[in-house]
Coordinates of C-alpha atoms in Angstrom, one line a residue:
X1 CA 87.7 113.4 95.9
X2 CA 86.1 114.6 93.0
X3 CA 83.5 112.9 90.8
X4 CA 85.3 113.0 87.5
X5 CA 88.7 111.7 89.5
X6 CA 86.6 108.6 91.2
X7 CA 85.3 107.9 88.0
X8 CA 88.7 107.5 86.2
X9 CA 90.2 105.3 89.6
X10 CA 87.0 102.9 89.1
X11 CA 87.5 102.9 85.2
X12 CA 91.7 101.3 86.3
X13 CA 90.2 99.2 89.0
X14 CA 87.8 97.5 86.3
X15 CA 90.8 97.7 83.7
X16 CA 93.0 95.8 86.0
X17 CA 90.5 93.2 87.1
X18 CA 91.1 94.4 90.9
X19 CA 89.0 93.5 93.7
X20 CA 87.6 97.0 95.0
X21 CA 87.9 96.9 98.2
X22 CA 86.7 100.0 100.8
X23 CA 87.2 100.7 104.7
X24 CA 84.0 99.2 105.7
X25 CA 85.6 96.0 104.6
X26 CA 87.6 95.8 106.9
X27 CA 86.8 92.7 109.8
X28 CA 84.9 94.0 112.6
X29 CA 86.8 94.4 115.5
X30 CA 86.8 93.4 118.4
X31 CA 86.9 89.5 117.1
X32 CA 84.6 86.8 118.6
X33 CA 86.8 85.6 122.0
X34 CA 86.7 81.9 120.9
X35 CA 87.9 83.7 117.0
X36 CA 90.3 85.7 118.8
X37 CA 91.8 82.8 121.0
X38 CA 92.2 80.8 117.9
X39 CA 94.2 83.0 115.7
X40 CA 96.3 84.6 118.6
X41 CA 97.7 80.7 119.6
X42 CA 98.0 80.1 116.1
X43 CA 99.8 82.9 114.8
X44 CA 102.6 82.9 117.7
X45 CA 103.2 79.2 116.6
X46 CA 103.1 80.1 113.2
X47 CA 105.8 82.8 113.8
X48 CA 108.4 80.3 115.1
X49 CA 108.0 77.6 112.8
X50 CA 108.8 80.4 110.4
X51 CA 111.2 82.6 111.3
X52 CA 109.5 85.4 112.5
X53 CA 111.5 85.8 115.8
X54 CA 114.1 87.6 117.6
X55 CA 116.4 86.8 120.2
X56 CA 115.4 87.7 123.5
X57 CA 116.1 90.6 125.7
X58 CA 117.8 88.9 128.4
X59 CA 120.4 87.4 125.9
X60 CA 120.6 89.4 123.0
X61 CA 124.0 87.2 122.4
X62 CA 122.8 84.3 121.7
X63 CA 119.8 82.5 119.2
X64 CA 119.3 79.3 121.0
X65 CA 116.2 81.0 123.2
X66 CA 114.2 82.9 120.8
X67 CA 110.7 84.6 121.1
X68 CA 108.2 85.8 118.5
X69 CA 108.7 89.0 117.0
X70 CA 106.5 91.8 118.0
X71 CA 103.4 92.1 115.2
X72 CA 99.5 93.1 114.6
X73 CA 97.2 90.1 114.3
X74 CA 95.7 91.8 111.1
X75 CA 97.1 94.0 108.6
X76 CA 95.9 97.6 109.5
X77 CA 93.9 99.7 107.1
X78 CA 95.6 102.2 104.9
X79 CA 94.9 104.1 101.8
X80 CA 95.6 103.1 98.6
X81 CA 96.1 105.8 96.6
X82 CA 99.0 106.7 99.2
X83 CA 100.2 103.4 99.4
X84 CA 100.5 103.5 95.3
X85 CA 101.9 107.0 95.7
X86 CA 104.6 105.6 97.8
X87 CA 105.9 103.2 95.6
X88 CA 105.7 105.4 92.5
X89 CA 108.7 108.0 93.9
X90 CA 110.5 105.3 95.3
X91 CA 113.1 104.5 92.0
X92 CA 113.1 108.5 92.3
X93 CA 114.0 108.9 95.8
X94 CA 116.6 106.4 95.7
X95 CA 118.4 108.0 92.0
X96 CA 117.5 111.4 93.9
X97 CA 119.9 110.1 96.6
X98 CA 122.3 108.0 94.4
X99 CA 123.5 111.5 92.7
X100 CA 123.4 113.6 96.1
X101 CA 126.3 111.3 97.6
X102 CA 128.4 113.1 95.0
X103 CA 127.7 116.6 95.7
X104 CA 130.9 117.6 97.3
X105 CA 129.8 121.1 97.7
X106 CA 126.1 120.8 98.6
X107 CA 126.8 118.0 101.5
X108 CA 129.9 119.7 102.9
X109 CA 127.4 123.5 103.0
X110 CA 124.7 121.7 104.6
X111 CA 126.9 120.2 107.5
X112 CA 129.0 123.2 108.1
X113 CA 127.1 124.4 111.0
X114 CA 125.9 121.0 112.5
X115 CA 129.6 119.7 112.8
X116 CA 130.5 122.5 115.5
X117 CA 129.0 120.5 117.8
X118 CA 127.7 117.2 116.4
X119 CA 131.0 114.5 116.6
X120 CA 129.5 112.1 114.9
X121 CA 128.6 114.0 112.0
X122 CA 131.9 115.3 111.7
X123 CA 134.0 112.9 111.7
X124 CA 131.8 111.1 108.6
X125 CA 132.4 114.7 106.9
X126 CA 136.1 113.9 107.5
X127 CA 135.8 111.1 106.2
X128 CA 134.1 112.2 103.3
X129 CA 136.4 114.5 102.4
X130 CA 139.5 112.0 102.9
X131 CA 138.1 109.3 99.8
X132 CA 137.1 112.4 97.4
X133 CA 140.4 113.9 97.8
X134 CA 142.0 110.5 97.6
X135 CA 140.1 109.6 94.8
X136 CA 137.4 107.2 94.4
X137 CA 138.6 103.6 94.4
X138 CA 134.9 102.0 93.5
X139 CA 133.3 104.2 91.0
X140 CA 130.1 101.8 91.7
X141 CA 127.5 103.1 94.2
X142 CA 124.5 101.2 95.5
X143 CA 121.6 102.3 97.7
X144 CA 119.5 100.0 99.2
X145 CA 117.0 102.0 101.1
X146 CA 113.6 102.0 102.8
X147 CA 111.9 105.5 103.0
X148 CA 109.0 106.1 105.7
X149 CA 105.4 107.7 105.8
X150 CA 102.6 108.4 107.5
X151 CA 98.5 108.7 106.1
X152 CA 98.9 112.3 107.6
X153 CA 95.4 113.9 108.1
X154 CA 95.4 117.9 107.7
X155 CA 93.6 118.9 110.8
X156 CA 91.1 121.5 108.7
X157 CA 90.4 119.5 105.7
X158 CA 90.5 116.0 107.2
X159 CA 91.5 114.8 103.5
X160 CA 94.4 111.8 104.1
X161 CA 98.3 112.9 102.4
X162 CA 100.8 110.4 102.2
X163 CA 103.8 112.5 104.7
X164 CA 107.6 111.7 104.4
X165 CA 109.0 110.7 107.8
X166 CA 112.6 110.2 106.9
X167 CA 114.6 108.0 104.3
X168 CA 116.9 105.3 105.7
X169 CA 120.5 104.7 103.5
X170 CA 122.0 102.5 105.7
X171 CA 120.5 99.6 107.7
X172 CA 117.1 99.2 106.2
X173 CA 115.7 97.1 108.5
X174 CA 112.6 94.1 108.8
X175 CA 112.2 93.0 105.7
X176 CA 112.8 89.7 106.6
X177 CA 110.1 90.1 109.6
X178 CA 108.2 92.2 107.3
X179 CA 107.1 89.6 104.3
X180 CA 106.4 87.1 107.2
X181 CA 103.8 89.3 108.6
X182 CA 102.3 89.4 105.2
X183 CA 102.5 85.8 104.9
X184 CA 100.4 85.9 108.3
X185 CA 98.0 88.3 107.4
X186 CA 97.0 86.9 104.1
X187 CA 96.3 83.4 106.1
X188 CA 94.0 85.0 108.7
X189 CA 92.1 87.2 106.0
X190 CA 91.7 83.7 104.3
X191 CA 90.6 82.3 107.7
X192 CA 88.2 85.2 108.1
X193 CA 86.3 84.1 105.0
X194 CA 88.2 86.8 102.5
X195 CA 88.5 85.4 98.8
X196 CA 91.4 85.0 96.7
X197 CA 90.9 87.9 94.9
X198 CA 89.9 90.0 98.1
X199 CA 92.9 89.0 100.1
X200 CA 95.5 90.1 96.3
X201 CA 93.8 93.0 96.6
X202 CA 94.0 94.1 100.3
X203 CA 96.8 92.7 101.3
X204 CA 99.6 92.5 98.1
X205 CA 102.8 89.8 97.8
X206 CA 105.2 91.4 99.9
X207 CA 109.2 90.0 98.9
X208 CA 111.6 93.0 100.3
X209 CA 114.6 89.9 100.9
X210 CA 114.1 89.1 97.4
X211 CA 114.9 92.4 96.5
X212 CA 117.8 93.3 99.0
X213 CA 119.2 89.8 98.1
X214 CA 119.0 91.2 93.7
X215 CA 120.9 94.4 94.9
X216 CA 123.4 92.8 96.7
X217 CA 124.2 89.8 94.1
X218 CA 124.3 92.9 91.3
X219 CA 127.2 94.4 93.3
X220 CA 128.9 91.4 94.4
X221 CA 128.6 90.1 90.3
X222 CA 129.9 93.6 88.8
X223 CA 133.1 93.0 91.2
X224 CA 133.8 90.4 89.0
X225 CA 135.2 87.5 91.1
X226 CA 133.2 84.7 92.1
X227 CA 135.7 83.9 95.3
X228 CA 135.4 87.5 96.4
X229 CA 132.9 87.5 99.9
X230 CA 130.7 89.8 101.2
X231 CA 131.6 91.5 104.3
X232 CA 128.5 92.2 106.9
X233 CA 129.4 94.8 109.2
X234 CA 126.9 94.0 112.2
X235 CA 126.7 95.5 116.0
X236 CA 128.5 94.3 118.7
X237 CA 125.2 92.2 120.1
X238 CA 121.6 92.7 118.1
X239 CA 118.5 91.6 119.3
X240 CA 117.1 91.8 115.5
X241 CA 120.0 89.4 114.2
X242 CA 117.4 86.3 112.7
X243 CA 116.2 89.1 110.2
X244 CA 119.4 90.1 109.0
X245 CA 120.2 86.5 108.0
X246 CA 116.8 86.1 105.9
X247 CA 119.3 88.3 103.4
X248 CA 121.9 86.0 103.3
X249 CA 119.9 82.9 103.1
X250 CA 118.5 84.6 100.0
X251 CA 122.2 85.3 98.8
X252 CA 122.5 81.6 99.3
X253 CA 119.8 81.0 96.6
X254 CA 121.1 83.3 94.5
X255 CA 124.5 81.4 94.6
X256 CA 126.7 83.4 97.2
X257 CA 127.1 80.7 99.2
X258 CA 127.6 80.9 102.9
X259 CA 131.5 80.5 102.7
X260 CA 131.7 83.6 101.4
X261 CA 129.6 86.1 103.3
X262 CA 131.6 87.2 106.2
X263 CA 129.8 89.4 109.8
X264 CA 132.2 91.5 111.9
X265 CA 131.7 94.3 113.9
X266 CA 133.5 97.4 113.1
X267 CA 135.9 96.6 116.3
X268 CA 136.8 93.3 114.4
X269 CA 136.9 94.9 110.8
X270 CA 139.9 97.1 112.6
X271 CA 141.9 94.0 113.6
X272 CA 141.1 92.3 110.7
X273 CA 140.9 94.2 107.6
X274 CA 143.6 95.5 105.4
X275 CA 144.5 97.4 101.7
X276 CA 146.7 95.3 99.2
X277 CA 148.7 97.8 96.8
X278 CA 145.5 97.8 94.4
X279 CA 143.4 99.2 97.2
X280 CA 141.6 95.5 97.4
X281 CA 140.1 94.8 100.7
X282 CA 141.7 91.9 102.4
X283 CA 140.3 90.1 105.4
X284 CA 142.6 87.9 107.7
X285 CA 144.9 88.5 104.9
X286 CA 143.2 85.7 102.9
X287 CA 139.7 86.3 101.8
X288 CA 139.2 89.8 98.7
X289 CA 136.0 91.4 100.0
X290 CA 134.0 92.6 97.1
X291 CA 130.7 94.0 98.7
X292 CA 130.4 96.2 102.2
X293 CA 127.0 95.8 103.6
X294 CA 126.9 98.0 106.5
X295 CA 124.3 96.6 109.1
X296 CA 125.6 98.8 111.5
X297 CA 127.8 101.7 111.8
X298 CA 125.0 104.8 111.8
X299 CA 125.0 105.3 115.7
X300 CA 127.9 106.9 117.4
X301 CA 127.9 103.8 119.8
X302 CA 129.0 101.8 117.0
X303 CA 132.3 103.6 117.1
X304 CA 133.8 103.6 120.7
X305 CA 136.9 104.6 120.0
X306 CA 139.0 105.9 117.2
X307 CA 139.7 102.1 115.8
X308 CA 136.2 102.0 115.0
X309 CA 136.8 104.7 112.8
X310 CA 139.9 103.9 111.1
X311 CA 138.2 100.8 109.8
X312 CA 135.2 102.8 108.6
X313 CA 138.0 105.0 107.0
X314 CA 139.9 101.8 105.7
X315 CA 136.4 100.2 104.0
X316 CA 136.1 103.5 102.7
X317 CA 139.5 103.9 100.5
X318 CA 139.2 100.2 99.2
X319 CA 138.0 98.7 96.0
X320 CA 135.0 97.3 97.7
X321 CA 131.5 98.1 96.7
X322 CA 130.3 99.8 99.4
X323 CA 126.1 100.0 100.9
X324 CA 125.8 102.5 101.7
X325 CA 129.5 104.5 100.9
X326 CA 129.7 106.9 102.7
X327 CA 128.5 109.9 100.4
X328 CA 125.2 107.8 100.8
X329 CA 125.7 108.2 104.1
X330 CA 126.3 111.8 104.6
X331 CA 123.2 112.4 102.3
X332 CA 121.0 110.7 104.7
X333 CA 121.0 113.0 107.7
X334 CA 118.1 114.8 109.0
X335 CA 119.9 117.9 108.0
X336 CA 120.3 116.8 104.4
X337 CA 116.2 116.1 104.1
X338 CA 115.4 119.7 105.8
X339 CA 117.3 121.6 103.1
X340 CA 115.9 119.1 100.5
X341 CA 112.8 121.2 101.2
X342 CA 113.6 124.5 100.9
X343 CA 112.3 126.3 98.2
X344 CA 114.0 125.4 94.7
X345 CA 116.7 123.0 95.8
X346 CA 115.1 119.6 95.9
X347 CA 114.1 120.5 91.9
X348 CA 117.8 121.3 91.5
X349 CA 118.4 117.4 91.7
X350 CA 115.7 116.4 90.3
X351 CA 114.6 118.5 87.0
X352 CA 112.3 116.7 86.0
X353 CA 109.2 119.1 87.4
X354 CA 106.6 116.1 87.4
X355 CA 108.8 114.0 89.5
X356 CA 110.4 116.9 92.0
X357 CA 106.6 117.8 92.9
X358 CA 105.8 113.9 92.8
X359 CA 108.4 113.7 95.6
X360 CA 108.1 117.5 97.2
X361 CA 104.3 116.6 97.9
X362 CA 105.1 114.3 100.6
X363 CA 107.4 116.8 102.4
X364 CA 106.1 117.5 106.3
X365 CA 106.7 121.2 107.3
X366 CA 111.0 120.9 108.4
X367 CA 112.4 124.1 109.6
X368 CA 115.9 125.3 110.3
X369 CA 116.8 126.2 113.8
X370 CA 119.7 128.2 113.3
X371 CA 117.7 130.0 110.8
X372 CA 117.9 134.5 111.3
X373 CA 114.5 134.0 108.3
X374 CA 111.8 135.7 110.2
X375 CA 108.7 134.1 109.2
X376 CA 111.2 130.6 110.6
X377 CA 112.1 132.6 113.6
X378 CA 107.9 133.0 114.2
X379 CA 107.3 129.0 113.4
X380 CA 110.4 128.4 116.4
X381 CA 108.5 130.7 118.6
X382 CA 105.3 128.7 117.9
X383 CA 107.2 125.2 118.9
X384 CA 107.4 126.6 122.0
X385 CA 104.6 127.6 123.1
X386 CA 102.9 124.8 121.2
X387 CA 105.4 122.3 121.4
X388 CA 102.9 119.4 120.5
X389 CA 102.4 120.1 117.0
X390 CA 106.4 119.5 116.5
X391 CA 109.3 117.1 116.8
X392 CA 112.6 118.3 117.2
X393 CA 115.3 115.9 115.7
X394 CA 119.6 115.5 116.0
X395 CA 121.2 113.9 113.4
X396 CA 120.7 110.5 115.0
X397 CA 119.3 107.1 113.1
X398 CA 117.8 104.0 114.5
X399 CA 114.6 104.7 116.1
X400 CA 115.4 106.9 119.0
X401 CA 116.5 110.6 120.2
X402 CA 113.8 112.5 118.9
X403 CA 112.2 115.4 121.5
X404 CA 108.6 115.2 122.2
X405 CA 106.0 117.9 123.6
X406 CA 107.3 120.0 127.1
X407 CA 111.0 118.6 126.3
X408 CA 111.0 120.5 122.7
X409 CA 110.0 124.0 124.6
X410 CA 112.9 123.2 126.9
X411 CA 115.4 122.2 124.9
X412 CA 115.1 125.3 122.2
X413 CA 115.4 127.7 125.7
X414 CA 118.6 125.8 126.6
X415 CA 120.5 124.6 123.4
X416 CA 122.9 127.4 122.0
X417 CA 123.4 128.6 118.8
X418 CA 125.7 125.9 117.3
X419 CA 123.9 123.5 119.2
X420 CA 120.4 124.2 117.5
X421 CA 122.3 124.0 114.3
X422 CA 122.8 120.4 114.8
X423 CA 119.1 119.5 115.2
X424 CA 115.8 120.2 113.0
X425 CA 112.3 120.8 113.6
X426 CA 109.3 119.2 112.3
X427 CA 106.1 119.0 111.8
X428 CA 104.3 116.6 113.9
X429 CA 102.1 114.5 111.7
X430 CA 98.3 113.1 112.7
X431 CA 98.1 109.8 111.2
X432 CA 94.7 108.2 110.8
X433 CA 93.7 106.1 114.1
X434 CA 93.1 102.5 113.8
X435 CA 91.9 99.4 115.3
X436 CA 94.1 96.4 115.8
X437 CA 95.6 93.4 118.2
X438 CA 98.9 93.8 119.0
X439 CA 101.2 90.5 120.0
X440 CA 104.2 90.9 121.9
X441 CA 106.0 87.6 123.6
X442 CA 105.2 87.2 127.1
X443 CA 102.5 89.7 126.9
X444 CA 98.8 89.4 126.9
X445 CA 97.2 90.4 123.3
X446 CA 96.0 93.7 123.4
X447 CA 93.0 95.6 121.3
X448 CA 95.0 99.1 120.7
X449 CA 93.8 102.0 119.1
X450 CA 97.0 102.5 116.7
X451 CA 98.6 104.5 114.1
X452 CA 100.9 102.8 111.7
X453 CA 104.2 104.2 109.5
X454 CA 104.5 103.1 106.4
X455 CA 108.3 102.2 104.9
X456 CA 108.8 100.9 101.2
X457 CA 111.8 98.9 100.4
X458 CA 113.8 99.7 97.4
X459 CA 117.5 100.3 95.8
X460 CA 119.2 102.1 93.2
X461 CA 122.9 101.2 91.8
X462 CA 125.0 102.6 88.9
X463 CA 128.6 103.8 88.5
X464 CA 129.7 107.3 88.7
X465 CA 128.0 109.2 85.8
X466 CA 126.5 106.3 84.4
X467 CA 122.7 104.7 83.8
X468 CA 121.0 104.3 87.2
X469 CA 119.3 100.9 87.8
X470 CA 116.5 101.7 90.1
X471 CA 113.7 98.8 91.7
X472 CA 111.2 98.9 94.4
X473 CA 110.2 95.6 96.1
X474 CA 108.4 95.2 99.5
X475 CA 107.0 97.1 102.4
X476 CA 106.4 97.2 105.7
X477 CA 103.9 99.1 108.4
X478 CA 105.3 99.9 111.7
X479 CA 102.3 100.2 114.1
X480 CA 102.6 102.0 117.6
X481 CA 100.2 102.9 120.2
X482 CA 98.0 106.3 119.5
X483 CA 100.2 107.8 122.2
X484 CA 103.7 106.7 121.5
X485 CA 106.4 109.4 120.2
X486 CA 109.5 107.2 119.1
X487 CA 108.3 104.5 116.5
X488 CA 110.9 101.9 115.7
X489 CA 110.5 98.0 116.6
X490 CA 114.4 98.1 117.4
X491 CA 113.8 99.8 120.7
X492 CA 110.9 98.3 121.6
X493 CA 108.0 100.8 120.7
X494 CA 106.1 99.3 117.7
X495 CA 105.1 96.2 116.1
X496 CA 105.6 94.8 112.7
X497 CA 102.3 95.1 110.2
X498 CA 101.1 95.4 106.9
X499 CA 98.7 97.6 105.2
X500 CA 95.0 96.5 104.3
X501 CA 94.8 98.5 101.4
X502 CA 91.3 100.3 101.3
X503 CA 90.0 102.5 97.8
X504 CA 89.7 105.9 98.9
X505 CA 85.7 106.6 97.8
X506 CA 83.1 108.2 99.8
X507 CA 79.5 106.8 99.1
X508 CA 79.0 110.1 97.9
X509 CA 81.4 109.7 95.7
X510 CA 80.3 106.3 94.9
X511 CA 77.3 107.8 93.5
X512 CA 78.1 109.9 91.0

């Protein structure tokens, strides 16, 4: 960083009456045994008199038997100025993707290729097409989203850049789990002798339900009718169930009360749903359904048959407020954020040229594979023969079906033309490796070397054409094992964290 730059960060540090607070501040690791003991026993009790658990995998059907969820002992270190960066495009991202769930044309071109062989994409472009040329029947949109990054470090200049891994539309997970953690952290930062100010400054107020609970009351009070319920739409069986319900405990406090806030899965929403003449959607022919909250409904297992998708068509023609519709939806696939980064078209959304290079800066290197572009072509010829400094994705959400070293240079030798059209590659990022203890039930604590993925929590809702209202609120880290590919807590691969938030100044620096 250079001098003058440090200079004007320490000038807003003193400005804002922040505690600086720098890497070497964080606690020495590993902890005293008799520390350690102490905090581990603690914090697992502390999670279930809380709420921070899961059912268990044995009965993910049932809440009576719960066990902790899966989380660091202390919030791992991160930087900052990415951190900051982060929330600063988040309002952006989320109008970015508001407006792209319109683009007929633009979402339709993008898909063309990857619905030859992807079902599942498909048949939401069918869908798609279906409510546009039907007409809209809810000109209100809302996006409550969560987008993903890593502290990538660029392998010849070491310097830390805050990386996009993906946005998430539909689903955005934790939160619940995630403010919890922070409620955690900032007790054993207190109990490792950090002050007041230290701990506001490392480790921020973290409220994500607060603000999924504001989005979802916003819908639910534009609708108009104070007897009109919420509909959940929810997986057959989740494991992660106790965090969705921190959202509707907050609706609760915000006046929603329980009476109306209704969880099917989309097999039920098919036996139970139905249109009135004025497109209002009815459930067991009794209770008007104002807001759609899709919990579910992103993996083609969620639609085992065609019912499953004549609901999903159904919720889509109503009056309801849908999150995400699915325009939002559509927008959200890995395809959609690879041609987001070609050159020009991510500022043909966003004109603004301060905020399109706010948001291109966090880009990763994505590539298409059906791509005839021959300095592409040379990039696809690397990934195989260096198929570690990739990922190749499908269109798929939730955590899982990404390809990893050997099985990338295979699958590009074996996957046909249409087929490669339905996945993207990308560049595998380095994160910066940390130090932590990760707690999982039934398992002994472990001291892991770790790298951590950083999601920020935010929505954006407006009516077709109209003023966007756009907030950020709350965060989460996802920390994994230095050698884990697939990240998500869902299937089992990371724990829930939070960032310890260290100023990015060298002594050298420092010194000037």
């Amino acid at each position: 960083m250079r001098g003058d730059k440090v200079v004007q960060l320490v000038k807003r540090m003193a400005d804002a009456g922040r505690k600086r607070v720098l890497l070497a501040d964080f606690p020495k690791l590993p902890l005293d045994d008799g520390l350690l003991k102490k905090l581990h026993e603690d914090s697992v009790d502390w999670a279930h008199a809380n709420g921070l658990v899961m059912r268990t995998r044995e009965a993910k059907d049932r809440s009576d038997i719960c066990m902790s969820a899966p989380f660091s002992l202390l919030p791992s270190p991160f930087p900052r100025e990415l951190f900051a960066h982060a929330e600063k495009v988040q309002n952006d991202i989320a109008r970015l993707y508001l407006g792209l769930a319109h683009e007929r044309d633009f979402l339709i071109k993008c898909h063309e290729a990857v619905v030859k062989t992807d079902e599942f994409t498909g048949k939401m472009v069918e869908i798609y097409k279906k409510v546009l040329d039907g007409g809209l029947a809810q000109t209100f949109t809302l996006a409550i989203q969560r987008s993903d990054y890593m502290a990538h470090k660029d392998t010849f200049s070491k310097e830390l850049t805050l990386k996009q891994i993906e946005v998430n539309n539909i689903a955005s997970s934790m939160g619940g789990h995630a403010e919890r953690v922070t409620k955690l952290h900032r007790r054993h930062l207190a109990e490792l002798g950090y002050t007041e100010q230290e701990i506001e400054s490392a480790c921020p107020r973290n409220e994500p339900i607060a603000m999924i609970g504001e989005a979802l009351f916003t819908a639910w009070k534009t609708y108009g009718k104070s007897d009109a319920g919420i509909l959940v739409v929810v997986e057959n069986v989740n494991q992660n169930q106790l965090d969705q319900r921190h959202v509707e405990y907050e609706l609760e406090k915000l006046g929603i009360g329980s009476s109306l806030v209704h969880r099917r899965n989309l097999t039920q929403c098919h036996e139970t749903l139905a249109l009135d003449s004025e497109k209002r959607l009815m459930l067991d022919q009794k209770h008007e359904i104002s807001v759609v909250y899709f919990r579910a409904g992103y993996s083609p297992d969620h639609y085992p048959t065609d019912a499953e998708w004549d609901a999903r068509l159904l919720m889509e023609q109503s009056a309801a407020i849908k999150t995400p519709w699915i325009g939002l939806q559509l927008a959200n696939t890995k395809k959609v954020q690879q041609v987001l980064a070609e050159d020009g078209v991510l500022e043909r959304f966003t004109p603004n040229p301060r905020t399109a290079a706010a948001i291109r800066s966090t880009f990763a290197g994505l590539w298409a594979l059906e791509t005839t572009e021959p300095a592409i072509l040379k990039i696809i010829a690397h990934a195989e023969k260096s198929p570690d400094r990739y990922v190749l994705k499908p269109q798929l959400e939730g955590g899982a079906g990404n390809y990893y070293g050997d099985e990338i240079a295979e699958k590009l030798k074996t996957l046909s033309v249409d087929e490669k059209a339905a996945h993207i590659l990308m560049e595998k990022l380095a994160p910066e490796v940390v130090q932590n203890y990760l707690v999982r039930a039934e398992h002994p604590i472990v001291l892991a070397e770790c790298v951590g993925e950083l999601g920020i929590y935010g929505y954006a809702y407006a009516e077709l054409d109209g003023e966007v209202t756009a907030r950020t609120g709350g965060h989460i880290l996802r920390s994994k094992g230095k050698d884990v590919n697939e990240g998500g807590v869902a299937v089992g691969a990371a724990v829930i964290d939070s960032p310890f938030l260290y100023d990015m100044i060298s002594d050298s620096d420092r010194t000037q």
